[in-house]
PDB file of C-alpha atoms and ligand atoms in Angstrom:
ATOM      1  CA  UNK A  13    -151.832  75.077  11.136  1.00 87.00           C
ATOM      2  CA  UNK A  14    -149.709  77.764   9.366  1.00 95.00           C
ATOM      3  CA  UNK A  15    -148.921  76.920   5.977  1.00 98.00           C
ATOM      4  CA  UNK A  16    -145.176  76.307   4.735  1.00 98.00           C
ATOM      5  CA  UNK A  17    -144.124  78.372   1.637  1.00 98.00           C
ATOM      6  CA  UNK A  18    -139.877  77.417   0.842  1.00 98.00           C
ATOM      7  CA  UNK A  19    -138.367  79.099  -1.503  1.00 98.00           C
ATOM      8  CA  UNK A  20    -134.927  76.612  -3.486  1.00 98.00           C
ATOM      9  CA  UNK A  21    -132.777  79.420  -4.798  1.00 98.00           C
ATOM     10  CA  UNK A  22    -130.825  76.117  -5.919  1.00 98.00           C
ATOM     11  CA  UNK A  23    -127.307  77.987  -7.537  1.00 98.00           C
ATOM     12  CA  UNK A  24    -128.856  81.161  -7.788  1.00 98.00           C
ATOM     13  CA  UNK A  25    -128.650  84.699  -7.966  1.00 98.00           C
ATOM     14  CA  UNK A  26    -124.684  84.484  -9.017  1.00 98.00           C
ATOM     15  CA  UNK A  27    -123.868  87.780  -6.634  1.00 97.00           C
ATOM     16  CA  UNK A  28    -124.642  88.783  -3.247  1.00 96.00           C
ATOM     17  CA  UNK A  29    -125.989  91.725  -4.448  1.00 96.00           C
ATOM     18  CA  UNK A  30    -129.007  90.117  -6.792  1.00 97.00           C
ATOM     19  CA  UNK A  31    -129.733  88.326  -3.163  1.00 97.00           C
ATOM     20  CA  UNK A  32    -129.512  90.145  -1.090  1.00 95.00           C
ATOM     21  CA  UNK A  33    -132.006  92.538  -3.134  1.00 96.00           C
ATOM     22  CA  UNK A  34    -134.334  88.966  -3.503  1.00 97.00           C
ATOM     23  CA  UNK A  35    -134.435  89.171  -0.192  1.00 95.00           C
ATOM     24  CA  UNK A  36    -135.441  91.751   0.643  1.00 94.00           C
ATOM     25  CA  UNK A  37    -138.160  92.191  -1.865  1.00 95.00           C
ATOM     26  CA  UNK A  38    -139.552  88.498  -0.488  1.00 96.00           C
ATOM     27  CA  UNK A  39    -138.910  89.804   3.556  1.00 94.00           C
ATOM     28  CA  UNK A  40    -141.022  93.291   3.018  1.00 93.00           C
ATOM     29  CA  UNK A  41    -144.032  90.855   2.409  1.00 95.00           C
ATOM     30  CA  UNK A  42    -143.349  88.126   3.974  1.00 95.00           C
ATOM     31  CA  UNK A  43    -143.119  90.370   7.279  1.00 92.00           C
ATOM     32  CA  UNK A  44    -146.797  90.950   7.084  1.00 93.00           C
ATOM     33  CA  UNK A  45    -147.881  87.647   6.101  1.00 94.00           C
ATOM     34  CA  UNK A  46    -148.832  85.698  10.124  1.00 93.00           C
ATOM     35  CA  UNK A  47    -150.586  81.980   8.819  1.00 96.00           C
ATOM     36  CA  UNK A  48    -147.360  81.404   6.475  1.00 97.00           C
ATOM     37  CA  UNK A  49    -143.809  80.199   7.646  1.00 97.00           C
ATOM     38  CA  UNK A  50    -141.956  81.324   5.237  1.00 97.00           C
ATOM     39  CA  UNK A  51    -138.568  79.629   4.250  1.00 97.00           C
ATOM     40  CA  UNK A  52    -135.877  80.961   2.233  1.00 97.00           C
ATOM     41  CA  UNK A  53    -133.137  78.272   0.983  1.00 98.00           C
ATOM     42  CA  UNK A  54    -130.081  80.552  -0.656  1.00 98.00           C
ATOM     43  CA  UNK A  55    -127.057  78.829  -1.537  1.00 98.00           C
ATOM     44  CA  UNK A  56    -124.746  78.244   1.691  1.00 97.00           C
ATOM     45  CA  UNK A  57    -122.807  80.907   0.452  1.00 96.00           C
ATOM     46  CA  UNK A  58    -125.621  83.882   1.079  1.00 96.00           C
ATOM     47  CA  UNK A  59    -126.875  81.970   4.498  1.00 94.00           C
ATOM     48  CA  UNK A  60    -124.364  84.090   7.141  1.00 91.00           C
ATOM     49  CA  UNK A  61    -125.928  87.834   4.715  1.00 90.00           C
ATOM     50  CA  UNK A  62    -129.299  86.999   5.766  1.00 88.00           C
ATOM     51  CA  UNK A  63    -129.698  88.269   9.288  1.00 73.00           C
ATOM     52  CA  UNK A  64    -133.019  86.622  10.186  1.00 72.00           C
ATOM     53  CA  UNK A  65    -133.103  87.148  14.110  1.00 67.00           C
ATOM     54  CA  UNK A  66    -136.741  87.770  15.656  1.00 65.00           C
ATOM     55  CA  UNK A  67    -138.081  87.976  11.946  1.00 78.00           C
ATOM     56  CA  UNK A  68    -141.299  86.349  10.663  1.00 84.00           C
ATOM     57  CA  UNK A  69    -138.893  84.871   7.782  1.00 93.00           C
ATOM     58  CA  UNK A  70    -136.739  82.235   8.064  1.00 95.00           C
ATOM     59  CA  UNK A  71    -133.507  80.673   6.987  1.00 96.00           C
ATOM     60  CA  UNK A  72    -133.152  77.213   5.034  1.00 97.00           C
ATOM     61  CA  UNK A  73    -130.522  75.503   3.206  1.00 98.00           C
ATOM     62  CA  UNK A  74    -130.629  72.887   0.773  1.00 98.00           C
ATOM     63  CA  UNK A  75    -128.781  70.231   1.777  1.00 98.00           C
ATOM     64  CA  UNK A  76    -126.449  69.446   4.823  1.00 98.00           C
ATOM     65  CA  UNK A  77    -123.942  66.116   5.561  1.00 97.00           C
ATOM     66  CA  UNK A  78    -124.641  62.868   7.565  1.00 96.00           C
ATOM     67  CA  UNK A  79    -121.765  63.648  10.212  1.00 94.00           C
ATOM     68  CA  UNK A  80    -121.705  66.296  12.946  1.00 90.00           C
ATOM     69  CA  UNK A  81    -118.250  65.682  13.905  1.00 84.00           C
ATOM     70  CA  UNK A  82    -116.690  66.352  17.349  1.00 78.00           C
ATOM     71  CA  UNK A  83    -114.478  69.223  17.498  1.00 71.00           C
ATOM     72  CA  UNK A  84    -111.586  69.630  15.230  1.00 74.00           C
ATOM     73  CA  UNK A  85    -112.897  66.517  13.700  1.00 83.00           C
ATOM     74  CA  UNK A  86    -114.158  67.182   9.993  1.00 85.00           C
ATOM     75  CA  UNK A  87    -112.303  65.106   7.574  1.00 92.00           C
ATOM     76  CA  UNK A  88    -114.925  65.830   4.954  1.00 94.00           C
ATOM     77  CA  UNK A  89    -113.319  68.714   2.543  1.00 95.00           C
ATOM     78  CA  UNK A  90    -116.508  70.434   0.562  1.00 96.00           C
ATOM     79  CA  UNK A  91    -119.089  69.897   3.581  1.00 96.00           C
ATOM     80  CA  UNK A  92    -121.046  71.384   5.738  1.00 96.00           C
ATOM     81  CA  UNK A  93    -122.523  69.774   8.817  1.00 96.00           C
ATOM     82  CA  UNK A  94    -126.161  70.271  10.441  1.00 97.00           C
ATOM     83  CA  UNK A  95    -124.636  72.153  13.786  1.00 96.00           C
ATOM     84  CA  UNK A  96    -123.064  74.597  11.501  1.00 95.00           C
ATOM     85  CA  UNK A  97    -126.084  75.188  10.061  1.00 96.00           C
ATOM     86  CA  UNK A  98    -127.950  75.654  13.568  1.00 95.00           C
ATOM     87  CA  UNK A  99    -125.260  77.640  14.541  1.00 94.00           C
ATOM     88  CA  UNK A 100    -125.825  80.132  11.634  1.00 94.00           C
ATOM     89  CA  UNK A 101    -129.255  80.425  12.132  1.00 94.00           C
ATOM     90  CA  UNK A 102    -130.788  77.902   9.973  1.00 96.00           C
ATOM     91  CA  UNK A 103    -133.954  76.161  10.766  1.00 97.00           C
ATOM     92  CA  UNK A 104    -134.735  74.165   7.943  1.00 98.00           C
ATOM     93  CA  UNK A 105    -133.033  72.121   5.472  1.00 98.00           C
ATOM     94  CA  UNK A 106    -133.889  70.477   2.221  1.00 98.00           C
ATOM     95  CA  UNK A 107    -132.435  66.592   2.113  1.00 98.00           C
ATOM     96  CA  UNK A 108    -132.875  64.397  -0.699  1.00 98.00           C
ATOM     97  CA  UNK A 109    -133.595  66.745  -3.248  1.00 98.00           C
ATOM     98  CA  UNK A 110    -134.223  65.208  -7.051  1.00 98.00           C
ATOM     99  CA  UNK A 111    -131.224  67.380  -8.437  1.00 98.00           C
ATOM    100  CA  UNK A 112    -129.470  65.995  -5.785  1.00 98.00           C
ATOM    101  CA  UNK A 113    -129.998  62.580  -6.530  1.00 98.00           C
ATOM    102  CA  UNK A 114    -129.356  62.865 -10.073  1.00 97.00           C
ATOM    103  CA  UNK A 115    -126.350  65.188 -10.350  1.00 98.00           C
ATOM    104  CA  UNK A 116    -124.371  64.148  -6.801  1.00 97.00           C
ATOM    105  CA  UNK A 117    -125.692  60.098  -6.756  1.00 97.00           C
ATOM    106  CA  UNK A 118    -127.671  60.404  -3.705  1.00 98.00           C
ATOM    107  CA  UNK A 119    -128.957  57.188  -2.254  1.00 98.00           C
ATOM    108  CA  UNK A 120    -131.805  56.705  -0.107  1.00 98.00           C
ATOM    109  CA  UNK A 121    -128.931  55.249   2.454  1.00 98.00           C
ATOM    110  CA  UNK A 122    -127.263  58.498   2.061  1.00 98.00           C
ATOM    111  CA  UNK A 123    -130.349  60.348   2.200  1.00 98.00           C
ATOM    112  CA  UNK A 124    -131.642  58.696   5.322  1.00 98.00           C
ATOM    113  CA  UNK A 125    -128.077  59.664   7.138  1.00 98.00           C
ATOM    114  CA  UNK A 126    -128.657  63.315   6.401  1.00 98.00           C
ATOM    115  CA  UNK A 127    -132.110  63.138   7.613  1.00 98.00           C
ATOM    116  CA  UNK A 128    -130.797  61.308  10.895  1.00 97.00           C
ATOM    117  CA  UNK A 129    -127.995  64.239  10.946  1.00 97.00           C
ATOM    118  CA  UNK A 130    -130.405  66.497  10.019  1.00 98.00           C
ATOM    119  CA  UNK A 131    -133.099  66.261  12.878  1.00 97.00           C
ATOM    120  CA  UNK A 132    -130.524  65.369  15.780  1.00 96.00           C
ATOM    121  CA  UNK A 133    -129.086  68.751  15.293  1.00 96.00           C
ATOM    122  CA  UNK A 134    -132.880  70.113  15.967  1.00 97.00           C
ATOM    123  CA  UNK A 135    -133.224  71.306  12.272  1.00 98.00           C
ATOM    124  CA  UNK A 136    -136.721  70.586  10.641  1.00 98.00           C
ATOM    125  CA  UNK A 137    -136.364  68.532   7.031  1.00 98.00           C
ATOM    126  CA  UNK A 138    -137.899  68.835   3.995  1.00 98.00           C
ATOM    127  CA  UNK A 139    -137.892  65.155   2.780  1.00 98.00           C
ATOM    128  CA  UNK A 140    -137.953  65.436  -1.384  1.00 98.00           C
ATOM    129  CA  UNK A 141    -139.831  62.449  -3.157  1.00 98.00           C
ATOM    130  CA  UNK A 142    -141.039  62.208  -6.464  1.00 98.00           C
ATOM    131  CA  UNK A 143    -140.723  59.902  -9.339  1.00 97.00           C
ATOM    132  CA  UNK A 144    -139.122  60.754 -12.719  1.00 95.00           C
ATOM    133  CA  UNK A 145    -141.933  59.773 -14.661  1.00 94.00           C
ATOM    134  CA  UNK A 146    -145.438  57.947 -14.609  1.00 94.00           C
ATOM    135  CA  UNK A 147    -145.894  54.737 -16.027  1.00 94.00           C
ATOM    136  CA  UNK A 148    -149.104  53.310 -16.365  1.00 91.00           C
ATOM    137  CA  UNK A 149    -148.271  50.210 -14.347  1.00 90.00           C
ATOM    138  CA  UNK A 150    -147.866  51.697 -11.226  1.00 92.00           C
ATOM    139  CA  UNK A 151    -144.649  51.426 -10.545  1.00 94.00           C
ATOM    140  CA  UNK A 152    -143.584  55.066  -9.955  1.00 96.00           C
ATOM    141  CA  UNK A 153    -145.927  54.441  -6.656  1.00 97.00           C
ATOM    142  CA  UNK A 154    -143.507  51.843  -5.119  1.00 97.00           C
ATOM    143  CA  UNK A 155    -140.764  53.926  -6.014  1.00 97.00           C
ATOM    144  CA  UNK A 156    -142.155  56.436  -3.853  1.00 98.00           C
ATOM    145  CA  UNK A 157    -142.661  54.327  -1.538  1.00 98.00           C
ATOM    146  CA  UNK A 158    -139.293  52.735  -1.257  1.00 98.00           C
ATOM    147  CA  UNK A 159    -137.729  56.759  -1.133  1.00 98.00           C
ATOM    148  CA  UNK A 160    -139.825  57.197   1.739  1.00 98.00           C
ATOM    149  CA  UNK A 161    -139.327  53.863   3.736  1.00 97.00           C
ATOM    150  CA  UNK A 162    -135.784  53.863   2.939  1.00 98.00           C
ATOM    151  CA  UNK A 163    -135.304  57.738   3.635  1.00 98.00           C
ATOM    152  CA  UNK A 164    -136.439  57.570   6.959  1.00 97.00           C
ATOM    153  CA  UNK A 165    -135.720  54.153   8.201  1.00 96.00           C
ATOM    154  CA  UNK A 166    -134.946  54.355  11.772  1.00 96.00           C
ATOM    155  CA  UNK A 167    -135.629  57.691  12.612  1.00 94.00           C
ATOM    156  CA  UNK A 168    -136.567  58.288  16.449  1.00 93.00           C
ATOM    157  CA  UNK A 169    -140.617  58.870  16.683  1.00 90.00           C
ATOM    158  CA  UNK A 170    -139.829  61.820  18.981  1.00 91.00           C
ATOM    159  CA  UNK A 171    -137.817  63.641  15.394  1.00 94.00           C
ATOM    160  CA  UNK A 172    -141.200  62.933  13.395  1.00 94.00           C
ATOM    161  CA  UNK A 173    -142.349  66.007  14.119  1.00 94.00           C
ATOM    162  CA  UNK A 174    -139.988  68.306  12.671  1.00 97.00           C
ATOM    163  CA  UNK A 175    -140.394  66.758   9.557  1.00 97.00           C
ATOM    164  CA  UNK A 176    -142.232  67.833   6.385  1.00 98.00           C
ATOM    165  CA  UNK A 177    -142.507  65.734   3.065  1.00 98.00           C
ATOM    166  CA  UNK A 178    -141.988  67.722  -0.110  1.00 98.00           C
ATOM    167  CA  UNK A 179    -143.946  65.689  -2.957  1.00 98.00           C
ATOM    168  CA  UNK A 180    -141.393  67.454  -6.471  1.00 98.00           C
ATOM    169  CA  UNK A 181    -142.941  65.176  -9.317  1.00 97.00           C
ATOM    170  CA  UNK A 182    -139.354  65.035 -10.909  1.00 97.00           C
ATOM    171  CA  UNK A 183    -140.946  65.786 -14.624  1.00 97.00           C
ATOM    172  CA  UNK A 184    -143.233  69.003 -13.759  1.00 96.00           C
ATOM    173  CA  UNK A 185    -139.609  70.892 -11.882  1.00 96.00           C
ATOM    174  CA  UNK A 186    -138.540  74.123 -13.797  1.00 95.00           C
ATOM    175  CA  UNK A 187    -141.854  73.981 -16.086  1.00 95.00           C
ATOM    176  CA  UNK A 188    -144.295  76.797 -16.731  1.00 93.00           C
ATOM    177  CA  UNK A 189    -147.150  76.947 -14.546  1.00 94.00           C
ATOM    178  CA  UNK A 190    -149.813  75.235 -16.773  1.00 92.00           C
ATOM    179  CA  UNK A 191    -147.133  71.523 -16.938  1.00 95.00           C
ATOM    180  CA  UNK A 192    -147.404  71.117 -13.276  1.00 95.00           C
ATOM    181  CA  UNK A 193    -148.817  68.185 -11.778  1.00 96.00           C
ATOM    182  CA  UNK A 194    -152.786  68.509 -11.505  1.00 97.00           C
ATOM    183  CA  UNK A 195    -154.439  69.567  -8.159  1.00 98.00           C
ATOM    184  CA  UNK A 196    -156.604  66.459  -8.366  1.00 98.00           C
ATOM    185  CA  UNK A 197    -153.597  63.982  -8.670  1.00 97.00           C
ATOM    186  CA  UNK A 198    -151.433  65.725  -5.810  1.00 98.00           C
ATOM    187  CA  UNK A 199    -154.588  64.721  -3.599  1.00 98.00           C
ATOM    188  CA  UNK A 200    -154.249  61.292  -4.006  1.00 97.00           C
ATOM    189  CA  UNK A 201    -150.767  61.518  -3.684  1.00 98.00           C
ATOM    190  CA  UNK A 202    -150.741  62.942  -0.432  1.00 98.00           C
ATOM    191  CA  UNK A 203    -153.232  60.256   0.860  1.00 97.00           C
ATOM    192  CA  UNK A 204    -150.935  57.313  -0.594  1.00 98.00           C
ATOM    193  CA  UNK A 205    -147.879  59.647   1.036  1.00 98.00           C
ATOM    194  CA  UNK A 206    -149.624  58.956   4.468  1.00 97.00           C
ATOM    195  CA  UNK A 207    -150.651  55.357   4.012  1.00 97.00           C
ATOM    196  CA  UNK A 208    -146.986  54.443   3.200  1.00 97.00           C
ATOM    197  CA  UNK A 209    -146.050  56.950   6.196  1.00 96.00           C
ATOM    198  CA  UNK A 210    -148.486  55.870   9.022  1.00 95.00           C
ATOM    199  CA  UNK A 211    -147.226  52.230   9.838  1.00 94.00           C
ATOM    200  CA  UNK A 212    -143.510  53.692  10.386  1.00 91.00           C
ATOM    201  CA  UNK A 213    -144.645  57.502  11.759  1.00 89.00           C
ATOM    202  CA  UNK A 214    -147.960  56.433  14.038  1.00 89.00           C
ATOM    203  CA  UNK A 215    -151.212  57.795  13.246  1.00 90.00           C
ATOM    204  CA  UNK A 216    -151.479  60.732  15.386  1.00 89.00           C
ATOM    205  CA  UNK A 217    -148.200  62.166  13.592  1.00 90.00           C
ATOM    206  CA  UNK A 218    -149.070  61.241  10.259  1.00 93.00           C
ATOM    207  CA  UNK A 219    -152.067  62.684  10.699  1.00 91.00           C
ATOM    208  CA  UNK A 220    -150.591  66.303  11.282  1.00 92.00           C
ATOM    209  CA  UNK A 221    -147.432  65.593   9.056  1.00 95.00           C
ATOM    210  CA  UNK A 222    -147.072  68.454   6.515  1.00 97.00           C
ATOM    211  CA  UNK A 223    -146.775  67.390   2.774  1.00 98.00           C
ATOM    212  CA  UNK A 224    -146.164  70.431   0.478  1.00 98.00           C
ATOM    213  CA  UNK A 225    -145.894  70.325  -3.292  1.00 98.00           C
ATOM    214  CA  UNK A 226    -142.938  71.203  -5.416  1.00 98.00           C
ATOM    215  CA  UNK A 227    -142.267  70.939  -9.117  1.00 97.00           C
ATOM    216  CA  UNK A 228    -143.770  74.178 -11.276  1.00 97.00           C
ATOM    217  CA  UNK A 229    -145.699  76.331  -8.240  1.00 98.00           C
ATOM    218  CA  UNK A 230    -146.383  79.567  -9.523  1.00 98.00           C
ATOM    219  CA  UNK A 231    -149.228  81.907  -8.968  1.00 98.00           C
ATOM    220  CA  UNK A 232    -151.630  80.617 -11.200  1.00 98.00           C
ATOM    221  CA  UNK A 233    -151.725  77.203  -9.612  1.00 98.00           C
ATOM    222  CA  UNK A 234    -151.331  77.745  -6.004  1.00 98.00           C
ATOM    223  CA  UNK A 235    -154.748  78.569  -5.010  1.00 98.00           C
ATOM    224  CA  UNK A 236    -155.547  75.097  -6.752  1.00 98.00           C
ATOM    225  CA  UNK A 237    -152.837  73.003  -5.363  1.00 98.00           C
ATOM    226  CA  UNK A 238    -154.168  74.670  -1.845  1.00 98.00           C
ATOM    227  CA  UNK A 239    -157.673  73.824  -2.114  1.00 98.00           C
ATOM    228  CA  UNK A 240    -158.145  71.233  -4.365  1.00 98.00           C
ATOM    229  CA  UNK A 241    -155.035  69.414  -3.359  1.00 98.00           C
ATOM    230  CA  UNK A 242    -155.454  70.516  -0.155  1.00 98.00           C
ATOM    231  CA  UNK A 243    -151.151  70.703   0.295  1.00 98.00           C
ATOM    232  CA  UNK A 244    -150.116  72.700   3.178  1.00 98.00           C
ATOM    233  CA  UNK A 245    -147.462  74.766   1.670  1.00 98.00           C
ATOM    234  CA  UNK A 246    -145.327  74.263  -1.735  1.00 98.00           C
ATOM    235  CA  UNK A 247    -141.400  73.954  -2.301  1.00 98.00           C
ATOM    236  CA  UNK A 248    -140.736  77.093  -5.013  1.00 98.00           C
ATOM    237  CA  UNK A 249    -137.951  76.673  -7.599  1.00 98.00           C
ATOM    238  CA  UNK A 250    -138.081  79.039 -10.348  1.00 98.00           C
ATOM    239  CA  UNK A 251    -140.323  81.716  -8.840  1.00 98.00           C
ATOM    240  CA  UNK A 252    -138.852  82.033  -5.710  1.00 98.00           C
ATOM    241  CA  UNK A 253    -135.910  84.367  -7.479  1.00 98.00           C
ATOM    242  CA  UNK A 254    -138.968  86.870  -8.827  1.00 98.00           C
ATOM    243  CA  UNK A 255    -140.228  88.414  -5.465  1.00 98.00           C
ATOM    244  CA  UNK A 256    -143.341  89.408  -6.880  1.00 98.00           C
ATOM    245  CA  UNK A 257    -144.282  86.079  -8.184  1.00 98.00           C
ATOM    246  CA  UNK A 258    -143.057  84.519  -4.970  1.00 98.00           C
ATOM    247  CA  UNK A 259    -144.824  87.153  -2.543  1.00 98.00           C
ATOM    248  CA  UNK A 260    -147.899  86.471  -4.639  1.00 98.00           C
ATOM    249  CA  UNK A 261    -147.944  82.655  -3.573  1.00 98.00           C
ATOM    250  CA  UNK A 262    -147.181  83.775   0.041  1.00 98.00           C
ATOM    251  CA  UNK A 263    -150.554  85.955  -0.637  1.00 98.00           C
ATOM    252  CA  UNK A 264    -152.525  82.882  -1.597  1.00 98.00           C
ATOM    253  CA  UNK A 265    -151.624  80.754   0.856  1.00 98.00           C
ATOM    254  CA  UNK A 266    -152.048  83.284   3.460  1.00 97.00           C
ATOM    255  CA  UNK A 267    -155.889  83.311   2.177  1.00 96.00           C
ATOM    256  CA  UNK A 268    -156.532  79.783   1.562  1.00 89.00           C
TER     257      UNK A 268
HETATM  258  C1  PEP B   1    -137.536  72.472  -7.128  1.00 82.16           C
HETATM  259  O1  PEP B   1    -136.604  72.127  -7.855  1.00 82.16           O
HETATM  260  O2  PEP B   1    -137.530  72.217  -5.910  1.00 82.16           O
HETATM  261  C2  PEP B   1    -138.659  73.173  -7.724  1.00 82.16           C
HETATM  262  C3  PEP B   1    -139.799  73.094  -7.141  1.00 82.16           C
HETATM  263  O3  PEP B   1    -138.388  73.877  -8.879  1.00 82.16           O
HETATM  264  P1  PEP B   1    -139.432  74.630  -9.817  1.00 82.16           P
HETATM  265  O4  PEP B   1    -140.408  75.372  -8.927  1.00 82.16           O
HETATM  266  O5  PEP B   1    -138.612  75.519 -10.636  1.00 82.16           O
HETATM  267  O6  PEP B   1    -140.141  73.563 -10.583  1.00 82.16           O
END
C-alpha cells in the first residue's frame, strides 16, 4: 500500500505568491515520488491556483460543512460544502482537526456530520484524534476512544474505505522534531486505534485502515515513526511550508 504524506498549510503562506512557489517546490518532487500519495491541504483560498489534473499530487482541504445543499439552497454564510470541494478538484479533506476543536467548538456531533458530508460527496477523510495531554490514569485513552466512536457513529460500511485516521497527539503539534510523540508509543496507539475501530468498521477494513501520525513530523523522525511505529503516512504542519523539509519526508517514506 502507498503511503499517505498530507501536508496542513493551516492559515498559511499569507499570499498566493509564497504558495504558489510552495507548491511548486513540493510538486517537482513529489512528481517523481510513485509509493507516496501525496496531499497538499492550502487554505480554501489557494485550492482553485493549484491545477492538479492527471498529476501524481493531489489536492486537500482542511475542513468542509455537514450540508450539501440542493441548488440555490445554502443558507450557511462563511461555508463551504463537500460537492464544492469535489467540484474543484479536491480529493481529500481534513475533519475534526484539534485547532478546530479548540478555536471553532467542534463537537464530535459536529464532527461526525462533516464526516457523513464528507464521504457521501466521494471525498476521502482524514479523521483527527488525539488527546490534549497524558495522564497517568488512562483516561486520555477513553477520550480517544469516545472521538472515534462518536466521530463516526453511523457511517455506511461501504464509506469505510475512504477513510484514514490521523493520530495529532494535541501536545507534540507545532514542536521541534525531538518533542514529538515517541515511535514506540505511536505503535501502541495505532493497535488500541484499531481495537476501538474494529467492532464498528469490521475486521477486514480495519485491518487495511490507514492511521498516519501528526503532531511534530519532520525529517529527523519520519524514518522512525515509519518503521518503528510502523504509521503509513504522517499529517505535516509546520514543515509542510519548507519544501525541502517536506520533500525530504516524501523521500523517506518513499524508502521505508
Ligand atoms: C497539525 O497541526 O496537523 C500538525 C501536524 O502540525 P505540526 O506538524 O506543526 O505539529
Amino acid at each position: 500500500m502507498k503511503k499517505l504524506v498530507v501536508a496542513n498549510w493551516k492559515m498559511n503562506p499569507q499570499t498566493i505568491e509564497e504558495a504558489n512557489n510552495i507548491f511548486s517546490g513540493i510538486k517537482r518532487t513529489a512528481q517523481k515520488i510513485t509509493g507516496v500519495e501525496t496531499v497538499i491541504c492550502p487554505p480554501f483560498l489557494y485550492i482553485s491556483a493549484f491545477k492538479l489534473k492527471d498529476s501524481l499530487v493531489k489536492l486537500g482541504a482542511q475542513d468542509a460543512f455537514w450540508v450539501n445543499p440542493l441548488a440555490g439552497k445554502g443558507p450557511y454564510t462563511g461555508e463551504i460544502s463537500p460537492d464544492m470541494l469535489k467540484m474543484a478538484g479536491v480529493k481529500y479533506v481534513i475533519i475534526g482537526h484539534s485547532e478546530r476543536r479548540e478555536n471553532f467548538g467542534e463537537t464530535n456531533e459536529m464532527v461526525n456530520k462533516k464526516v457523513k458530508a464528507a464521504l457521501e460527496s466521494g471525498l476521502k477523510v482524514i479523521l483527527c484524534v488525539g488527546e490534549k495531554e497524558r495522564d497517568h490514569e488512562h483516561a486520555y485513552l477513553r477520550f480517544i476512544k469516545t472521538e472515534l466512536e462518536e466521530g463516526l457513529r453511523g457511517i455506511k460500511k461501504t464509506n469505510f474505505k475512504n477513510l484514514v485516521i490521523a493520530y495529532e497527539p494535541i501536545w507534540a503539534i507545532g514542536k521541534k522534531g525531538a518533542e514529538a510523540d515517541s515511535p514506540e508509543s505511536v505503535l501502541q496507539m495505532s493497535i488500541y486505534i484499531r481495537r476501538v475501530l474494529q467492532p464498528i468498521v469490521g475486521k477486514e477494513l480495519t485491518h487495511d485502515l490507514p492511521i498516519i501520525y501528526g503532531g511534530s513530523a519532520e525529517p529527523v523522525n519520519a524514518e522512525a515513526f515509519l518503521k518503528e511505529g510502523k504509521v503509513q503516512g504522517f499529517l505535516v504542519g509546520h514543515a509542510s511550508l519548507k519544501p525541502e523539509q517536506f520533500n525530504e519526508i516524501l523521500k523517506i517514506a518513499n524508502e521505508s
